[in-house]
XYZ file of C-alpha atoms in Angstrom:
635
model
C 191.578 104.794 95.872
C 191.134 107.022 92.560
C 190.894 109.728 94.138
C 191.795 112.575 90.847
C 190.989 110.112 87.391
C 193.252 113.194 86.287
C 193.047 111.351 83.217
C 189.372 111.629 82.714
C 189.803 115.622 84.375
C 191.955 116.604 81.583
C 190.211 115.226 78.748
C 193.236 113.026 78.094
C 192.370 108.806 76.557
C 191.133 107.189 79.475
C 194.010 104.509 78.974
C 197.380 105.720 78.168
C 199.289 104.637 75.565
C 203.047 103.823 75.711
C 204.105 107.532 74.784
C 201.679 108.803 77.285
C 203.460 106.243 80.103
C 206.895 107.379 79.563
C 205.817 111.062 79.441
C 204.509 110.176 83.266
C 207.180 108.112 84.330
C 210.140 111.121 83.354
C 207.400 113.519 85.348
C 207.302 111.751 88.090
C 211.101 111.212 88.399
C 211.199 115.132 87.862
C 208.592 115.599 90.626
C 210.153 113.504 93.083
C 213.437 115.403 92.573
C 215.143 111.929 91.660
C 218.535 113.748 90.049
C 220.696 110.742 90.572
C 223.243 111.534 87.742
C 223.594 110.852 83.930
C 224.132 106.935 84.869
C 220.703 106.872 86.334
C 219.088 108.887 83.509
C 220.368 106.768 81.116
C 219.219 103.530 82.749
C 215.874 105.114 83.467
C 215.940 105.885 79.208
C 217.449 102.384 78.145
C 214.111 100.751 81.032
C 211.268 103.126 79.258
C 212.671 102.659 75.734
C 212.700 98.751 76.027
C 209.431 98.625 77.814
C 208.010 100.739 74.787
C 209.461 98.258 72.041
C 207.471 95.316 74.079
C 204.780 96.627 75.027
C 204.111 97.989 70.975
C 205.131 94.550 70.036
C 202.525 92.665 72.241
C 199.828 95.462 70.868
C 200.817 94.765 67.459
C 200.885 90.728 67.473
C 197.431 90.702 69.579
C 195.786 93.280 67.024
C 197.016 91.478 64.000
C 195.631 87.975 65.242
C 192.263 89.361 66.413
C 191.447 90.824 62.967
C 192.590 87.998 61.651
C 189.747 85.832 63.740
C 187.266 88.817 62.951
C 187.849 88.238 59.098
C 187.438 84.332 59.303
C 184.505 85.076 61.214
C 182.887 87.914 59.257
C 183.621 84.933 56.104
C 181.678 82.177 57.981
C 178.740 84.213 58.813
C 178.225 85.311 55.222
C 178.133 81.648 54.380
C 174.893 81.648 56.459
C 172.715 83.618 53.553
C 173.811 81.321 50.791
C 172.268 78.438 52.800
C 169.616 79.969 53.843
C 168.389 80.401 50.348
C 168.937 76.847 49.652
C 167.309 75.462 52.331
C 164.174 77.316 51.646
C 163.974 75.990 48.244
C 164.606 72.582 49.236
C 161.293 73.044 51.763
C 159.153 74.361 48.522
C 160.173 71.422 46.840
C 158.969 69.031 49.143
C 155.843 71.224 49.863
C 155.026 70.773 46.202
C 155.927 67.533 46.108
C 153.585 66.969 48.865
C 150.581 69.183 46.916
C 150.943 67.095 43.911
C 150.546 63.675 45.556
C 147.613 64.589 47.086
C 145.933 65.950 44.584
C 146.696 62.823 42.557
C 145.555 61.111 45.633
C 142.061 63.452 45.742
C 141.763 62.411 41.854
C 141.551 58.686 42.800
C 139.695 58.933 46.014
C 137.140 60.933 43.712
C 137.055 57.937 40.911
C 136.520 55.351 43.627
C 133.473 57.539 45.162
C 132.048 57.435 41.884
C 132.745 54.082 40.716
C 130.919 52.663 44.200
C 128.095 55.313 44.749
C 127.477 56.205 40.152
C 126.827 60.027 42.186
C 128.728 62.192 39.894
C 128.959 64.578 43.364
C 131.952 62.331 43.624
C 133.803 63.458 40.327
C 134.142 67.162 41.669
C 137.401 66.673 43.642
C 138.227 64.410 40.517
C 138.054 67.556 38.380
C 139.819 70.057 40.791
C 142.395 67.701 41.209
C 142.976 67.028 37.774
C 142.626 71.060 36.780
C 145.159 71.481 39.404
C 148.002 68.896 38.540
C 149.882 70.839 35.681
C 150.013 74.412 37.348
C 151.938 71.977 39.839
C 154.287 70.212 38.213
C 155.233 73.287 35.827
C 156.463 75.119 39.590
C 157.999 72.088 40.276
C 160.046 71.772 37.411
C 160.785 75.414 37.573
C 161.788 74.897 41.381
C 164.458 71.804 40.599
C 165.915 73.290 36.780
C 168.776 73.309 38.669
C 169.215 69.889 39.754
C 169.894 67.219 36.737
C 168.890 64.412 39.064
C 165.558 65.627 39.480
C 164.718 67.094 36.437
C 164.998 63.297 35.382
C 163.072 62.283 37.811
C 160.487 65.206 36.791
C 160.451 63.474 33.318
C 159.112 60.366 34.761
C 156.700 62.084 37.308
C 155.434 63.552 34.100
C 154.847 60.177 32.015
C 153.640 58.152 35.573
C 150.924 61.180 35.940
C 149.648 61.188 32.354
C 149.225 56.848 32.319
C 147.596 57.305 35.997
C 145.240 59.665 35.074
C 144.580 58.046 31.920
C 143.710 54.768 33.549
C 141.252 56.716 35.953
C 139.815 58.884 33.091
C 139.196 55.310 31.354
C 137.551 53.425 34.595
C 135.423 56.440 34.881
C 134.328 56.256 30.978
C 133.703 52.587 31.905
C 131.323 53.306 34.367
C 129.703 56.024 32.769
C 129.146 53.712 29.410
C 127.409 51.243 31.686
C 129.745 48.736 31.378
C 130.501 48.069 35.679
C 132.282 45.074 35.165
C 134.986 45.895 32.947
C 135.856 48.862 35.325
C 135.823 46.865 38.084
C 138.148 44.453 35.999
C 140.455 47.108 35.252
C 140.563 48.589 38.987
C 141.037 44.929 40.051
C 143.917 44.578 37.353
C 146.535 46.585 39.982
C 147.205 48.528 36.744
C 145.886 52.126 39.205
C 148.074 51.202 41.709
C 150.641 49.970 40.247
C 151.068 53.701 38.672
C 150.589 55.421 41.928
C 153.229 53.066 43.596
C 155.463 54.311 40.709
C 154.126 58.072 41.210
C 155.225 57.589 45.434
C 158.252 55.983 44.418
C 159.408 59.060 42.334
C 158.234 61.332 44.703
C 159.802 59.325 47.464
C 163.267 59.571 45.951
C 162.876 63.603 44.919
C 162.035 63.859 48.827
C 164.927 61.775 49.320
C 167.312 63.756 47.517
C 166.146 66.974 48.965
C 166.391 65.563 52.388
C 170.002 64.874 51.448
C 170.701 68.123 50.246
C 168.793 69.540 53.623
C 171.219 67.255 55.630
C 174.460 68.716 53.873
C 173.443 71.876 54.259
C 173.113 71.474 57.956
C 175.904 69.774 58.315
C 177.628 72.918 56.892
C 175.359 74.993 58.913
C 176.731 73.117 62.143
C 180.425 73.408 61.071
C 180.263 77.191 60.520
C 178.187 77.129 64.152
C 181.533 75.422 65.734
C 183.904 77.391 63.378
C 182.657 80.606 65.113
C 182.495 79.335 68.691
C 186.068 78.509 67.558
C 187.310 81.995 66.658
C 185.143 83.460 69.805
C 187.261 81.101 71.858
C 190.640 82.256 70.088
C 189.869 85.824 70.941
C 188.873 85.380 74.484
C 192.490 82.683 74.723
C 194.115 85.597 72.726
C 193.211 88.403 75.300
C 193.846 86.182 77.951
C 197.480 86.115 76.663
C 197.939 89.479 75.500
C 196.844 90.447 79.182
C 198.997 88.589 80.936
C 202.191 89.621 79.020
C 201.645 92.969 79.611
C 201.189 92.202 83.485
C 204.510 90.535 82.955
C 206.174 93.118 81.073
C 204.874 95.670 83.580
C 206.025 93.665 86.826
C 209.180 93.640 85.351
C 209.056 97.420 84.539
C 207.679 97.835 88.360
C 210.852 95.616 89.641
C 213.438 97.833 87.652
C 211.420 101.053 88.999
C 211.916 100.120 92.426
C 215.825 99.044 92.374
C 215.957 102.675 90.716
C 213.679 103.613 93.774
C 215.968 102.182 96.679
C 219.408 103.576 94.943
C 217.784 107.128 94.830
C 216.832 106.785 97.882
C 220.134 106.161 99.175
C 221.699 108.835 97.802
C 218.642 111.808 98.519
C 218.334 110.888 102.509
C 218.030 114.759 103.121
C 214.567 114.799 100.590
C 212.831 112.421 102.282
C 209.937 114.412 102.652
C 210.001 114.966 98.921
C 210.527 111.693 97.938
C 207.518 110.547 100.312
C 205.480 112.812 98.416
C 206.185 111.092 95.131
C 206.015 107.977 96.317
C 202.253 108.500 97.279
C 201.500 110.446 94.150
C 203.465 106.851 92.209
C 201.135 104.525 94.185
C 197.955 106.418 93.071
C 199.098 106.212 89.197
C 200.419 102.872 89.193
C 196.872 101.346 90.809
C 195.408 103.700 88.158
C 197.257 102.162 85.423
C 196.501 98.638 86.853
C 192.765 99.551 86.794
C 193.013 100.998 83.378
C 195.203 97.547 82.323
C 192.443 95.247 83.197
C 189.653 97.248 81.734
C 191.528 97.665 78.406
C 192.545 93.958 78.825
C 189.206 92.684 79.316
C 187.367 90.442 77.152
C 183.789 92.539 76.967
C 183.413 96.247 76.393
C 183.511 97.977 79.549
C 182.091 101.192 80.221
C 181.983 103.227 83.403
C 179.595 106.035 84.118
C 178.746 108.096 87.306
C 175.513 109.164 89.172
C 174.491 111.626 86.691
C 174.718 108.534 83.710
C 177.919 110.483 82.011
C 180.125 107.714 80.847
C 184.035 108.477 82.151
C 186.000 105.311 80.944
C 185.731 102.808 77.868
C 187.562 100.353 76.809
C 188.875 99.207 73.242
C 186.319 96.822 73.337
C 183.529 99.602 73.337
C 184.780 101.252 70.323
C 184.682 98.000 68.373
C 181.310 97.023 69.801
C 179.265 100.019 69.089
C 181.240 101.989 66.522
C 182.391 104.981 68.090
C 186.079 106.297 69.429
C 186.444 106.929 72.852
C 186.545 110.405 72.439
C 183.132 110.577 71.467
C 181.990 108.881 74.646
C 183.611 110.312 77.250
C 181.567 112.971 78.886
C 178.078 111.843 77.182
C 175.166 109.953 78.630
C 175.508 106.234 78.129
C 171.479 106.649 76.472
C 173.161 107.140 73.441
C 174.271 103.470 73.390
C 170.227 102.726 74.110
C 168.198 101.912 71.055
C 165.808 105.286 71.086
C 162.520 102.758 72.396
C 164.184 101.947 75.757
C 165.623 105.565 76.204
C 162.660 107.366 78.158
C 162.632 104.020 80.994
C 166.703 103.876 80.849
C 167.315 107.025 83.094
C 164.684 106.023 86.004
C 166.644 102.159 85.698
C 169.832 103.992 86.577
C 168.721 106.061 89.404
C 167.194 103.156 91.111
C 170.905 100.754 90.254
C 172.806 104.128 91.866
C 170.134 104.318 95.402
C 170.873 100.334 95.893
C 174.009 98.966 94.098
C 174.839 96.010 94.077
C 177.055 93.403 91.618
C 174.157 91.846 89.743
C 172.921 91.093 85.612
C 171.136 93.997 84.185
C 167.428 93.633 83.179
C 167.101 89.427 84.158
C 164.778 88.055 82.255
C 164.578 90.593 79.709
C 166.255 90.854 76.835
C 168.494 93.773 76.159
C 169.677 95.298 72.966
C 172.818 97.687 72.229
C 172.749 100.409 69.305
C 176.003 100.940 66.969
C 176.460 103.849 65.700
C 175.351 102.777 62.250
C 171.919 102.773 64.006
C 171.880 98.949 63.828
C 170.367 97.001 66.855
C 172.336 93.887 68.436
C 171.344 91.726 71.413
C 173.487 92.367 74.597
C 174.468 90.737 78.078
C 175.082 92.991 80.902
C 176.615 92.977 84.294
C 176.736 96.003 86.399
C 179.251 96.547 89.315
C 179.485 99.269 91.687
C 183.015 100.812 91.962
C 183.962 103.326 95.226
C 186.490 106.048 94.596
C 186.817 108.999 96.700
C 184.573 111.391 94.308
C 181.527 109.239 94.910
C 180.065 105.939 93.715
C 180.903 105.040 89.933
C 179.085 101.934 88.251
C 181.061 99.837 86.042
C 179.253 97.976 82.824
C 180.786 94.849 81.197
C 178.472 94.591 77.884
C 178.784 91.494 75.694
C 177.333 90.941 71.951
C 175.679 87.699 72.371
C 174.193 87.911 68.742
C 175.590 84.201 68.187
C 174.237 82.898 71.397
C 170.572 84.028 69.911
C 171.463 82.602 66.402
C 172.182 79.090 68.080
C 168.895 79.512 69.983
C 166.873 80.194 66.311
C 168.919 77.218 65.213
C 167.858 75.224 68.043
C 163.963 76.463 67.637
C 164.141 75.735 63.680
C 165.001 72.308 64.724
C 162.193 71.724 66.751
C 159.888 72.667 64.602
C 161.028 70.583 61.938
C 160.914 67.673 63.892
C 157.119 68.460 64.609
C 156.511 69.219 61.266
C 158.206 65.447 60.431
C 155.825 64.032 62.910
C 152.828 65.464 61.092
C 154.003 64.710 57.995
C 154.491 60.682 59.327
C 150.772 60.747 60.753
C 149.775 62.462 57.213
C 152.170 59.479 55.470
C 150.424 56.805 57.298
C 146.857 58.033 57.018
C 147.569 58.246 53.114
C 149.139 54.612 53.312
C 145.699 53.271 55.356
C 143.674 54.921 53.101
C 144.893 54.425 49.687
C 146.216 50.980 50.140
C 143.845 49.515 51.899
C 141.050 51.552 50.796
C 141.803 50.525 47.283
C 141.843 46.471 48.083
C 138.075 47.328 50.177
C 136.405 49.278 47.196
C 137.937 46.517 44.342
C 136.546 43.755 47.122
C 132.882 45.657 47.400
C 132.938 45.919 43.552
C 133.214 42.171 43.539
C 130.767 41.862 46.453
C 128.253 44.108 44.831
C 128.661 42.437 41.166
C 127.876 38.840 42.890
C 125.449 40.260 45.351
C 123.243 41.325 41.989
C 123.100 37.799 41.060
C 120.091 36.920 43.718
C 118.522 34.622 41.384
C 122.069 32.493 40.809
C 122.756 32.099 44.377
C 122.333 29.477 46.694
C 120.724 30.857 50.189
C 123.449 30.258 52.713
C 125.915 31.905 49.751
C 123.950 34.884 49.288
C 123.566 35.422 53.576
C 127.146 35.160 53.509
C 128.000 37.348 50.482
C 125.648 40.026 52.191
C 127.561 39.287 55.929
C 130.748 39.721 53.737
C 129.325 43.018 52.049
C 128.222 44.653 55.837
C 131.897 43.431 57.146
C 133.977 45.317 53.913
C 131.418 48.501 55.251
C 132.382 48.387 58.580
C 135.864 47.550 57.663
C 136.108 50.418 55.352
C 135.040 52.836 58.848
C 136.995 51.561 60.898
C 140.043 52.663 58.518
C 138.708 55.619 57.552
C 138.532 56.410 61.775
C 141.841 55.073 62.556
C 142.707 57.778 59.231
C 141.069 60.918 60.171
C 142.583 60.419 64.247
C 146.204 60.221 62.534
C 145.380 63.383 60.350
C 141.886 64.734 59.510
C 142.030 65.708 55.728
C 138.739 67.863 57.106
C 141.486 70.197 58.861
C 143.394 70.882 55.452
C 140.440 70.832 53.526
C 137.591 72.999 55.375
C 139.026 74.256 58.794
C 139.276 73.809 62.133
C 135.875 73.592 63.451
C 134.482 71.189 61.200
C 137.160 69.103 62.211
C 136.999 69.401 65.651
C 133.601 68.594 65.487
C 133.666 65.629 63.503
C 136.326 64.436 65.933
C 134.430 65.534 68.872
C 131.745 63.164 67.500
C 133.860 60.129 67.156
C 135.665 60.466 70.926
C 131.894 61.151 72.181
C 131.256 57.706 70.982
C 134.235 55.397 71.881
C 135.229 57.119 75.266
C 131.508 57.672 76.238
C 132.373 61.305 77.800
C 130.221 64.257 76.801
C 131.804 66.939 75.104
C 130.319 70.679 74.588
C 132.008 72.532 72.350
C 132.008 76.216 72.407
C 133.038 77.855 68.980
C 132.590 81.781 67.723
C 130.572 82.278 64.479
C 132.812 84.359 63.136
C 136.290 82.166 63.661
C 137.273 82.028 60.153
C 140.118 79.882 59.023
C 143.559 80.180 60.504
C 146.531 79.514 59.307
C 147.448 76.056 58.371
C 150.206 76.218 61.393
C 148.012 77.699 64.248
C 145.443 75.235 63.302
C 147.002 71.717 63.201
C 148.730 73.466 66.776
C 144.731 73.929 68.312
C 143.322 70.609 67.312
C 146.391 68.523 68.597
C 146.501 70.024 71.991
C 142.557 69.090 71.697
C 143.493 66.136 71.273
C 145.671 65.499 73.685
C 144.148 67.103 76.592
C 140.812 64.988 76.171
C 143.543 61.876 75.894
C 144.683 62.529 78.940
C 140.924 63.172 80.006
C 139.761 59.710 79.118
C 142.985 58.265 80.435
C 143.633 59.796 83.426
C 141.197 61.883 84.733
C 138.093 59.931 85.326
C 135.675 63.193 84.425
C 132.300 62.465 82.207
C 132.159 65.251 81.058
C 134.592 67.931 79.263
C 134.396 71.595 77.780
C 135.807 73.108 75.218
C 136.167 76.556 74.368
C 137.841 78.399 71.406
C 137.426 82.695 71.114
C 139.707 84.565 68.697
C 140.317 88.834 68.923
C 142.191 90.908 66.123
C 145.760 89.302 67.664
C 145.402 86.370 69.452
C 143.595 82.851 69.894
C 142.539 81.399 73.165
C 141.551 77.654 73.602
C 140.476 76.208 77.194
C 140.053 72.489 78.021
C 138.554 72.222 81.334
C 137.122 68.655 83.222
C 135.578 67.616 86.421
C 137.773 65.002 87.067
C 140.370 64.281 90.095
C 142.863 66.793 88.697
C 147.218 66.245 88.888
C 148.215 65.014 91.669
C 150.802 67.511 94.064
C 154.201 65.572 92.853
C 153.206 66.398 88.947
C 152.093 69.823 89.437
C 155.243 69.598 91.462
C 157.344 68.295 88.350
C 155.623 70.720 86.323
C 156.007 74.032 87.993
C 160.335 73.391 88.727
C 160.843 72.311 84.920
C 161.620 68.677 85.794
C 159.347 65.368 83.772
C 156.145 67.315 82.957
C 155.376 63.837 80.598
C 155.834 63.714 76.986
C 152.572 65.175 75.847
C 152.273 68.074 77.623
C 155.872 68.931 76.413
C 154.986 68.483 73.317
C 151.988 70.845 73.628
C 154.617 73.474 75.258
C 156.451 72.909 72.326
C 154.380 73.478 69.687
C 153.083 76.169 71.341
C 156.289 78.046 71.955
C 157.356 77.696 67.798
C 154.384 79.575 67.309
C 154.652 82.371 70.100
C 152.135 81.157 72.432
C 152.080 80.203 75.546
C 150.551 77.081 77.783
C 148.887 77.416 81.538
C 147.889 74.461 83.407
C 145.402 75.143 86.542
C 144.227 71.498 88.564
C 143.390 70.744 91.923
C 140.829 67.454 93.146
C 137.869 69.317 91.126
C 139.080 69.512 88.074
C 141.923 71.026 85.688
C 141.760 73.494 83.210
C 144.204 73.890 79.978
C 144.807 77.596 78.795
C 146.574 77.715 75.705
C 147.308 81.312 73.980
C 148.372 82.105 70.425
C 149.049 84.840 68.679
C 147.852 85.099 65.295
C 148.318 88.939 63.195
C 144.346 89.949 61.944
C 145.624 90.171 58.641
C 146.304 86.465 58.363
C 143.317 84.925 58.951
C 141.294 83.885 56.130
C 137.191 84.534 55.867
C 135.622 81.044 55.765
């Protein structure tokens, strides 16, 4: 079908322009001998010259409103950084927001551990805490100078924190003095909590506020998403328009061609040979020029390139995508549009496309990336297409920028994790709720307790069994909430690591599910970060909930090992494993249940990766993570 490209031969653009197409149009009239008179010549002229004019004005209208969309877009995507920075300092603000309340928190759990047990061991935590509090709020304040609303509200964290911290400093002076029953009065006088009520309050609403400013600035985020898919969608309408009106304007030029055509060829009967001769050599150039229309009409950049990888056509869309003209590319390899680190695999990828092509995606499953001539990498889509001409097998390459796609993706993945990072944050909420609400009514009740208790000689028998009943049910009251505390969030996780946690929790499922659990841990594991281990111990915790639950196993194993880049943590059981139609489920993507997507999830925000094995012996959980050796911390 192409059977010269004399385009490509000559070194000419491989599209022509509208100069270029009357220049072959008056040379093929002069090859096919088509002297029909000055009538005909002029016609011919008046055809060319008014195919020119609308074929320059369709260029010029479709260029004008494609940089137009490229501007708006280039504007929105700048947007982006501004709200990126904003968002970031809305999450420091709630981090230290979150910092300060619990070390608050730690100052009063350490004044009720002394005020119940006199061991000053207690009033350590008390100190840190309180040592701690200022260096807080001052990067606080620095954090929200910008925001009048919270400022104010910094002024009356401020003034809550000083009378809160007075009160405990005063209880604890109490105590120290001697004097237990005026501290307990003052603890039972609501005037503690009442303060930290008003210290969650303010926090609340600062949270509040930057939870509203989070929500705008999504909201923005989205519209500038939807602003872009927009302008993508008015470029791709836009060359689907520009296309087809220069099909049109070419049909038309093809229908006034051939009434030229027929009226030649009634008057040059005795050239017929000739005039066959053009005719052939007319066919090959128009389906040339219709080849070359719908590449340079195309929405992607299209490049073609023969067996030895020399590209031979590009399109407009090429010299926008990567950065170079056309006359740059033509004759080169098409390596030089591989980033260098793919460039030594590239040429043994092409020989094997060339020995079986086919239509098919380039690289599936991989993901591919394109290099501009600035040097700058972008992600690419590619579909590769074997074309036949009569000088051999060509391959052509339609290469897209999907650059937004992956943005949406991130966006997508950012979400996620901050709606695991809420759910944490709700088990952490609720565990502070349980144990600084309630724990504060228990200790004021066993101050009582103990305070009448100490009165043996003013008590009637049957009062001073049941004050002591009352005093063992306020104990085992006070563990039951401190249980139902650490399962919701473990402050041993933030506050010493992983393994101590584990183990205390290991101890605790030991004794209410009645399953044995060995837990295998290296000396040397360290602490990880904050992230990677709240990720370890809830998969822990729900694999042996499913244990308990579903599998009917007495016994589990756990093991945890850790190398310079990665953590590995296995859960295996000797239970009657998932049955076929879950593995089933499991292995085609369809309802895997909502734990263990919540395990793949948390998994995948972090990089890892999740393996279930299980047949009627058992099932064993694999769970990878990749953690640099430079982040973990010594213990």
């Amino acid at each position: 079908m192409f059977a010269e490209w004399k385009g490509w031969d000559h070194g000419h653009r491989p599209l022509a322009s509208g100069t270029n197409l009357t220049a072959q149009l008056h040379g093929l009239c002069r090859r096919g001998r088509w002297n029909s008179g000055n009538f005909s010549d002029a016609r011919s002229g008046r055809m060319l010259a008014t195919l020119q004019r609308r074929l320059l004005l369709i260029l010029t209208v479709g260029l004008f409103l494609t940089l137009s969309v490229v501007a708006y877009t280039c504007r929105a995507a700048l947007g982006y950084d501004r709200l990126n920075d904003q968002v970031q300092r809305n999450h420091e603000v709630k981090e230290e927001l979150s910092a300060v309340l619990r070390l608050v928190v730690d100052a009063e759990t350490g004044q009720r551990g002394y005020l119940i047990t006199d061991d000053p061991v207690y009033l350590e935590p008390y100190q840190e805490a309180i040592s701690q509090i200022d260096a807080r709020l001052a990067k606080l304040d620095g954090l929200t100078k910008t925001s009048v609303p919270q400022q104010q509200r910094m002024y009356e964290l401020r003034r809550i924190e000083k009378e809160d911290l007075a009160v405990l400093q005063q209880t604890i002076q109490l105590d120290k003095e001697g004097r237990d029953l005026e501290a307990g009065q003052l603890v039972l006088s609501g005037v503690g909590r009442q303060r930290m009520d008003e210290f969650r309050h303010v926090v609340a609403d600062m949270e509040k506020e930057e939870d509203r400013l989070l929500a705008v600035q999504a909201t923005l985020a989205n519209r500038g998403q939807w602003a872009t898919v927009l302008a993508c969608l008015a470029i791709a309408v836009l060359s689907i328009v520009v296309y087809g009106l220069v099909v049109r304007v070419m049909r038309v030029a093809a229908r006034s061609k051939e009434q030229a055509r027929t009226e030649v060829e009634k008057r040059l009967l005795a050239e017929e040979r000739l005039r066959a001769e053009s005719e052939a050599a007319r066919e090959r150039e128009r389906a040339e020029a219709k080849f070359r229309g719908l590449l340079e009409a195309a929405p992607d950049a299209m490049v073609v390139v023969n067996p030895a990888g020399k590209i031979v056509l590009a399109n407009a869309q090429v010299e926008k995508l990567f950065g170079y003209q056309r006359e740059e590319l033509l004759g080169k390899e098409i390596e030089m549009l591989v980033p260098e680190r793919f460039r030594r695999m590239h040429p043994g990828h092409r020989t094997g496309f060339f020995d079986e092509p086919r239509a098919r995606s380039m690289g599936a499953g991989l993901e591919l990336f394109g290099l501009h001539r600035n040097g700058q990498e972008f992600p690419v889509e590619i579909s590769l297409s074997p074309l036949q001409t009569d000088e051999g097998t060509l391959v052509t390459s339609a290469i897209r920028d999907i650059t937004e796609r992956k943005r949406a993706e991130e966006s997508l993945r950012l979400l996620s994790a901050q709606l695991l990072h809420l759910q944490d944050q709700e088990r952490r909420r609720i565990a502070r709720e349980l144990h600084d609400s309630a724990g504060q009514i228990l200790t004021a009740l066993g101050l009582n307790l103990s305070l009448v208790q100490s009165e043996n000689g003013n008590t009637a028998p049957r009062a001073a069994k049941a004050i002591e009943e009352s005093v063992s049910l306020v104990q085992e009251l006070s563990r039951e909430l401190r249980t139902i505390s650490h399962l919701l969030h473990p402050p041993l996780l933030d506050e010493v690591g992983l393994a101590s946690a584990l183990r205390s929790y290991l101890d605790g499922f030991t004794e209410r599910s009645k399953i044995k659990v060995d837990l295998e841990l290296p000396e040397d594991l360290g602490r990880l970060p904050q992230d990677l281990e709240t990720a370890i111990f809830r998969i822990v915790q729900e694999c042996l909930t499913n244990i308990h639950r579903h599998s009917q196993s007495p016994l589990a194993r756990i093991r945890i090992s850790r190398s310079d880049s990665e953590v590995s943590l296995e859960v295996e059981d000797r239970g009657k494993g998932i049955t076929p139609q879950k593995r089933e489920a499991m292995d085609s993507g369809g309802t895997a249940g909502v734990g263990i997507r919540g395990m793949r999830e948390r998994l995948r925000q972090l990089g890892g990766s999740l393996e279930i094995n299980s047949n009627d012996t058992g099932t064993v959980v694999v769970a990878r993570l990749p953690v640099a050796s430079t982040s973990l911390i010594t213990a």
